[in-house]
Coordinates of C-alpha atoms in Angstrom, one line a residue:
Chain A
M18 CA -48.2 47.2 35.0
A19 CA -48.0 43.4 35.7
H20 CA -44.9 42.0 37.3
Q21 CA -43.8 38.4 37.5
A22 CA -43.4 37.3 41.2
H23 CA -40.8 34.7 40.4
A24 CA -37.3 34.5 38.9
Y25 CA -38.1 32.1 36.1
H26 CA -38.5 32.9 32.4
M27 CA -41.9 32.4 30.8
V28 CA -40.9 32.5 27.2
D29 CA -43.0 34.4 24.6
P30 CA -44.7 32.3 21.9
S31 CA -42.2 31.6 19.1
P32 CA -42.5 30.1 15.6
W33 CA -38.9 28.7 15.6
P34 CA -39.6 25.3 17.1
L35 CA -42.2 24.7 14.3
T36 CA -39.9 25.9 11.5
G37 CA -37.1 23.8 13.0
A38 CA -39.3 20.7 13.0
I39 CA -40.4 21.4 9.4
A40 CA -36.7 21.9 8.4
A41 CA -35.9 18.5 9.9
L42 CA -38.8 16.9 8.0
L43 CA -37.7 18.5 4.7
M44 CA -34.0 17.6 5.2
T45 CA -34.7 13.9 5.9
S46 CA -37.3 13.4 3.2
G47 CA -35.2 15.6 0.9
L48 CA -32.2 13.2 1.5
A49 CA -34.4 10.3 0.5
I50 CA -35.7 12.1 -2.6
W51 CA -32.1 13.0 -3.6
F52 CA -31.0 9.4 -3.2
H53 CA -33.9 7.9 -5.2
F54 CA -35.0 10.6 -7.6
H55 CA -31.8 12.8 -8.0
S56 CA -33.5 16.1 -7.1
T57 CA -31.9 18.2 -4.4
T58 CA -34.7 20.8 -4.1
L59 CA -36.4 19.5 -1.0
M60 CA -33.2 19.0 0.9
T61 CA -31.9 22.5 0.0
L62 CA -35.1 24.0 1.1
G63 CA -34.8 22.2 4.4
L64 CA -31.2 23.3 4.8
I65 CA -32.2 27.0 4.2
L66 CA -35.1 26.7 6.7
L67 CA -32.7 25.1 9.3
L68 CA -30.2 28.0 8.9
L69 CA -32.9 30.6 9.2
T70 CA -34.4 28.8 12.3
M71 CA -31.0 28.6 14.1
Y72 CA -30.1 32.2 13.3
Q73 CA -33.5 33.6 14.5
W74 CA -34.0 31.3 17.5
W75 CA -30.5 31.9 19.0
R76 CA -30.8 35.6 18.2
D77 CA -34.0 35.7 20.2
I78 CA -32.3 33.9 23.1
I79 CA -29.5 36.5 23.1
R80 CA -32.1 39.2 23.1
E81 CA -34.0 37.6 26.0
G82 CA -30.8 37.0 28.1
T83 CA -28.3 39.8 27.3
F84 CA -30.7 42.6 26.6
Q85 CA -33.9 41.9 28.5
G86 CA -32.4 40.3 31.6
H87 CA -34.5 37.1 31.7
H88 CA -31.4 34.9 32.4
T89 CA -31.5 35.1 36.2
P90 CA -29.4 32.6 38.2
P91 CA -32.1 29.9 38.3
V92 CA -32.7 30.3 34.6
Q93 CA -29.0 30.1 34.0
K94 CA -28.8 26.9 36.1
G95 CA -31.5 25.4 33.8
L96 CA -29.5 26.4 30.7
R97 CA -26.4 24.7 32.3
Y98 CA -28.3 21.5 32.9
G99 CA -29.6 21.7 29.3
M100 CA -26.1 22.0 27.8
I101 CA -24.8 19.2 30.0
L102 CA -27.6 16.9 29.0
F103 CA -27.2 17.8 25.3
I104 CA -23.4 17.0 25.4
T105 CA -24.2 13.8 27.3
S106 CA -26.5 12.8 24.4
E107 CA -23.8 13.5 22.0
V108 CA -21.4 11.3 24.0
F109 CA -23.9 8.5 23.5
F110 CA -24.1 9.3 19.8
F111 CA -20.3 8.8 19.4
L112 CA -20.4 5.8 21.7
G113 CA -22.4 4.0 19.0
F114 CA -19.8 4.6 16.3
F115 CA -17.0 3.5 18.6
W116 CA -19.1 0.3 19.3
A117 CA -19.3 -0.3 15.6
F118 CA -15.6 0.2 15.2
Y119 CA -14.6 -2.1 18.0
H120 CA -17.2 -4.7 16.9
S121 CA -15.6 -4.9 13.5
S122 CA -11.9 -4.5 14.4
L123 CA -11.7 -6.8 17.5
A124 CA -12.9 -9.8 15.5
P125 CA -12.1 -9.2 11.8
T126 CA -14.1 -11.5 9.5
P127 CA -12.5 -13.9 7.0
E128 CA -13.8 -11.7 4.2
L129 CA -11.4 -9.0 5.4
G130 CA -8.5 -11.4 5.5
G131 CA -9.0 -12.1 9.3
C132 CA -6.8 -9.1 10.2
W133 CA -7.2 -5.5 11.1
P134 CA -6.5 -3.3 9.2
P135 CA -8.1 -5.5 6.5
T136 CA -5.9 -6.9 3.7
G137 CA -5.3 -4.2 1.0
I138 CA -5.9 -1.3 3.4
T139 CA -2.9 1.1 3.9
P140 CA -3.8 3.0 7.1
L141 CA -2.7 6.6 7.7
D142 CA 0.5 6.9 9.8
P143 CA -0.8 8.0 13.2
F144 CA 2.4 10.0 13.9
E145 CA 2.1 12.3 10.9
V146 CA -0.9 14.6 10.4
P147 CA -3.1 12.8 12.9
L148 CA -0.5 13.6 15.7
L149 CA -0.4 17.2 14.5
N150 CA -4.2 17.3 14.6
T151 CA -4.0 16.1 18.2
A152 CA -1.6 18.8 19.1
V153 CA -3.8 21.4 17.4
L154 CA -6.9 20.5 19.4
L155 CA -5.0 20.2 22.7
A156 CA -3.5 23.6 22.1
S157 CA -7.0 25.0 21.3
G158 CA -8.1 23.6 24.7
V159 CA -5.4 25.6 26.4
T160 CA -6.3 28.8 24.4
V161 CA -10.0 28.5 25.2
T162 CA -9.1 28.2 28.9
W163 CA -7.0 31.4 28.5
A164 CA -10.0 33.0 26.9
H165 CA -12.3 32.0 29.8
H166 CA -10.0 33.4 32.5
S167 CA -9.5 36.6 30.4
I168 CA -13.3 37.1 30.3
M169 CA -13.6 36.4 34.1
E170 CA -10.8 38.9 34.8
G171 CA -12.3 41.6 32.5
E172 CA -9.3 41.4 30.2
R173 CA -11.2 42.4 27.0
K174 CA -8.3 42.5 24.5
Q175 CA -6.8 39.2 25.8
A176 CA -10.2 37.5 25.6
I177 CA -10.6 38.6 22.0
Q178 CA -7.1 37.4 21.1
S179 CA -7.3 34.0 22.8
L180 CA -10.8 33.3 21.4
A181 CA -9.6 34.2 17.9
L182 CA -6.6 32.0 18.3
T183 CA -8.8 29.1 19.4
I184 CA -11.0 29.5 16.3
L185 CA -8.0 29.7 14.1
L186 CA -6.7 26.4 15.5
G187 CA -10.1 24.9 14.9
F188 CA -10.0 26.0 11.3
Y189 CA -6.5 24.6 11.0
F190 CA -7.7 21.2 12.2
T191 CA -10.6 21.3 9.7
A192 CA -8.2 22.2 6.8
L193 CA -5.8 19.4 7.8
Q194 CA -8.5 16.8 8.0
A195 CA -10.0 17.9 4.7
M196 CA -6.5 17.4 3.2
E197 CA -6.2 14.0 4.9
Y198 CA -9.6 13.0 3.5
Y199 CA -8.5 13.9 0.0
E200 CA -5.0 12.2 0.2
A201 CA -6.2 9.0 2.0
P202 CA -5.4 5.8 0.0
F203 CA -8.8 4.4 1.2
T204 CA -12.4 5.6 0.8
I205 CA -15.7 5.2 2.6
A206 CA -16.5 2.4 0.2
D207 CA -13.6 0.3 1.3
G208 CA -15.5 -2.2 3.4
V209 CA -16.1 -1.8 7.1
Y210 CA -12.7 -0.1 7.6
G211 CA -13.7 2.7 5.4
S212 CA -17.2 3.0 6.8
T213 CA -16.1 3.1 10.5
F214 CA -13.2 5.5 9.7
F215 CA -15.1 8.1 7.7
V216 CA -18.4 8.0 9.6
A217 CA -16.7 8.4 13.0
T218 CA -14.1 11.0 11.9
G219 CA -16.6 12.6 9.6
F220 CA -19.2 13.2 12.4
H221 CA -16.3 14.4 14.6
G222 CA -15.3 16.9 11.9
L223 CA -18.8 18.1 11.6
H224 CA -18.8 18.7 15.4
V225 CA -15.5 20.6 15.0
I226 CA -17.1 22.9 12.5
I227 CA -20.2 23.3 14.7
G228 CA -17.9 24.1 17.7
S229 CA -15.8 26.5 15.8
T230 CA -19.0 28.3 14.6
F231 CA -20.3 28.5 18.2
L232 CA -16.9 30.0 19.3
A233 CA -17.0 32.4 16.4
V234 CA -20.4 33.6 17.6
C235 CA -19.0 34.1 21.1
L236 CA -16.1 36.1 19.6
L237 CA -18.6 38.4 17.9
R238 CA -20.6 38.7 21.1
Q239 CA -17.4 39.4 23.2
I240 CA -16.5 42.2 20.7
Q241 CA -19.9 43.6 21.1
Y242 CA -19.7 43.7 24.9
H243 CA -22.4 41.0 25.6
F244 CA -20.3 39.2 28.2
T245 CA -19.6 40.4 31.8
S246 CA -16.9 39.0 34.0
E247 CA -19.7 37.3 36.1
H248 CA -22.2 36.3 33.4
H249 CA -21.0 34.7 30.2
F250 CA -22.8 31.4 30.0
G251 CA -22.9 31.4 26.2
F252 CA -19.1 31.3 26.2
E253 CA -19.0 28.6 28.9
A254 CA -21.4 26.5 26.9
A255 CA -19.2 26.9 23.8
A256 CA -16.1 26.1 25.8
W257 CA -17.7 22.9 27.2
Y258 CA -18.7 21.8 23.7
W259 CA -15.2 22.5 22.4
H260 CA -13.6 20.4 25.2
F261 CA -16.1 17.6 24.4
V262 CA -15.0 17.8 20.7
D263 CA -11.4 17.6 21.8
V264 CA -12.0 14.5 24.1
V265 CA -13.9 12.7 21.3
W266 CA -10.8 13.3 19.0
L267 CA -8.5 11.9 21.6
F268 CA -10.6 8.7 21.7
L269 CA -10.7 8.6 17.9
Y270 CA -7.0 9.1 17.7
V271 CA -6.1 6.4 20.2
S272 CA -8.7 3.9 19.0
I273 CA -9.0 4.3 15.2
Y274 CA -5.7 6.0 14.2
W275 CA -3.3 4.4 16.6
W276 CA -4.6 1.1 17.9
G277 CA -6.5 0.5 14.6
S278 CA -3.3 0.7 12.5
Chain B
M6 CA 1.8 10.6 37.5
A7 CA 4.1 13.6 36.8
M8 CA 7.7 12.5 36.7
S9 CA 9.7 15.5 35.3
P10 CA 10.2 18.7 37.4
T11 CA 8.6 20.6 34.6
A12 CA 5.4 18.6 34.8
V13 CA 5.3 19.1 38.6
V14 CA 5.7 22.8 38.2
V15 CA 3.0 22.9 35.5
R16 CA 0.6 20.8 37.6
R17 CA 1.1 23.2 40.6
A18 CA 0.5 26.2 38.4
L19 CA -2.6 24.7 36.8
A20 CA -4.0 23.9 40.3
A21 CA -3.4 27.5 41.4
A22 CA -5.0 28.9 38.3
S23 CA -8.1 26.8 38.7
Q24 CA -8.7 27.9 42.3
G25 CA -11.6 30.2 43.3
S26 CA -9.7 33.5 43.4
H27 CA -8.9 33.4 39.7
E28 CA -6.2 36.0 40.3
G29 CA -3.7 35.9 37.4
G30 CA -5.3 32.8 36.0
A31 CA -5.5 34.4 32.5
R32 CA -1.7 35.1 32.6
T33 CA -1.0 31.5 33.5
W34 CA -3.0 30.1 30.6
K35 CA -1.6 32.8 28.3
I36 CA 1.9 31.6 29.2
L37 CA 0.9 28.0 28.7
S38 CA -0.5 28.8 25.3
F39 CA 2.7 30.4 24.0
V40 CA 5.3 28.3 25.8
L41 CA 3.7 24.8 25.6
A42 CA 0.7 24.6 23.3
L43 CA 1.7 26.5 20.3
P44 CA 5.4 25.3 20.3
G45 CA 3.9 21.8 20.6
V46 CA 1.9 22.4 17.4
S47 CA 5.0 23.8 15.7
V48 CA 7.0 20.7 16.6
C49 CA 4.3 18.4 15.3
M50 CA 4.0 20.5 12.1
A51 CA 7.7 20.1 11.4
N52 CA 7.6 16.4 12.2
A53 CA 4.6 15.8 9.9
Y54 CA 6.2 17.8 7.1
M55 CA 9.5 15.9 7.3
K56 CA 7.8 12.5 7.4
M57 CA 5.7 13.5 4.4
Q58 CA 8.8 14.4 2.4
A59 CA 10.2 10.9 3.2
H60 CA 7.3 9.1 1.7
S61 CA 7.3 7.3 -1.6
H62 CA 4.9 9.0 -4.0
D63 CA 3.6 5.8 -5.7
P64 CA 0.3 4.4 -4.5
P65 CA 0.2 0.7 -3.7
E66 CA -0.3 -1.8 -6.5
F67 CA -3.9 -2.5 -7.5
V68 CA -5.4 -5.8 -6.4
P69 CA -9.1 -6.3 -7.2
Y70 CA -10.1 -7.5 -3.7
P71 CA -13.8 -8.1 -3.4
H72 CA -14.0 -6.7 0.1
L73 CA -12.8 -3.3 -1.0
R74 CA -14.1 -0.6 -3.3
I75 CA -17.7 -1.7 -2.7
R76 CA -20.3 -0.4 -5.1
T77 CA -23.6 -1.8 -3.8
K78 CA -25.4 1.4 -4.8
P79 CA -24.0 4.3 -6.9
W80 CA -23.3 7.6 -5.2
P81 CA -26.0 10.3 -6.0
W82 CA -23.4 12.5 -7.7
G83 CA -21.3 12.5 -10.9
D84 CA -21.1 9.0 -12.5
G85 CA -21.9 7.4 -9.1
N86 CA -18.6 5.6 -9.1
H87 CA -16.4 8.2 -7.3
S88 CA -16.4 8.8 -3.5
L89 CA -16.8 12.4 -2.3
F90 CA -13.1 12.9 -1.6
H91 CA -12.0 10.8 -4.6
N92 CA -8.3 11.2 -5.5
A93 CA -7.4 9.7 -8.8
H94 CA -3.8 9.3 -7.8
T95 CA -4.4 7.3 -4.6
N96 CA -7.9 5.9 -4.9
A97 CA -8.4 3.1 -7.4
L98 CA -11.9 2.4 -8.9
P99 CA -13.2 -1.2 -8.7
T100 CA -11.6 -1.7 -12.2
G101 CA -8.2 -0.2 -11.2
Y102 CA -6.5 3.2 -11.1
E103 CA -7.8 5.8 -13.5
G104 CA -5.7 7.9 -15.9
P105 CA -2.4 7.3 -17.8
H106 CA -0.1 7.3 -14.7
H107 CA -0.7 3.7 -13.5

């Protein structure tokens, strides 16, 4: 029987990178087809393929790590670097939208009335629901830290409770934002104010949904005994991502909701 | 930067909880969750609710500003004239508010 004489993970051939790339192609071209020819078939196909890819690829990673023992310390170190680099790329992604916001709001053009918020725009009161949203996300940062310590101390029940609470807070944030989007007196079509507001907060909301889903997967895994007190990188990655989402919100709140009103 | 005694105590507890031994760290964060985080959320919920009640319910008067309600290209849904989260009560169309209420 052949052994590997090193601690690294030589991954078996997998179809998921290819299906993921095909999904990306179908979603992007599908979006263009939808915009110009009013058919959603291609885009829907791409979306289904994306969901299947994500489910199967991450399922395989869980099998390789949790059940087959391939995630040795050096492999885990590589995963840590990977997650950190990914979150860094996301920071730059949001940096672009903040750039757009400050570009437009620091020197408002005459077409907008030479002021920010532009003439005719009623901004949301930052001390109503936006402040509540801030409290919700900060609280979820505390509960996810409680969850982490619980996992490290082998406190199974507390880990499940705190993780569930974190996810509930995430859902509450999403529900509040959806309500705010519906009740807002301005829309995405209201000039550069609407564009910067809804694109920046919209992508943030998408990341909240992604983060909540990641945490929910961790909850399922915790319930199924995947994590040990020494080895639970999937959870750590989810917690890092969640803190990142929280920090982006704080910047959004201070810049767009508060200063921008 | 902590000024109040509470903030100093919290900071010391947080420092202890983050140290290598991790003894009792879960308990500290559990206490913080139920004593600080969740009550903070409740206070903000009450505040937001009371402020919302104090609002006037009428949307601002419609002025057909050319820099707002832009329609360079129709949306690919419905009649192409309504945003995704369109609210007939608070969002006017380029021609004004819809419906009999305005």
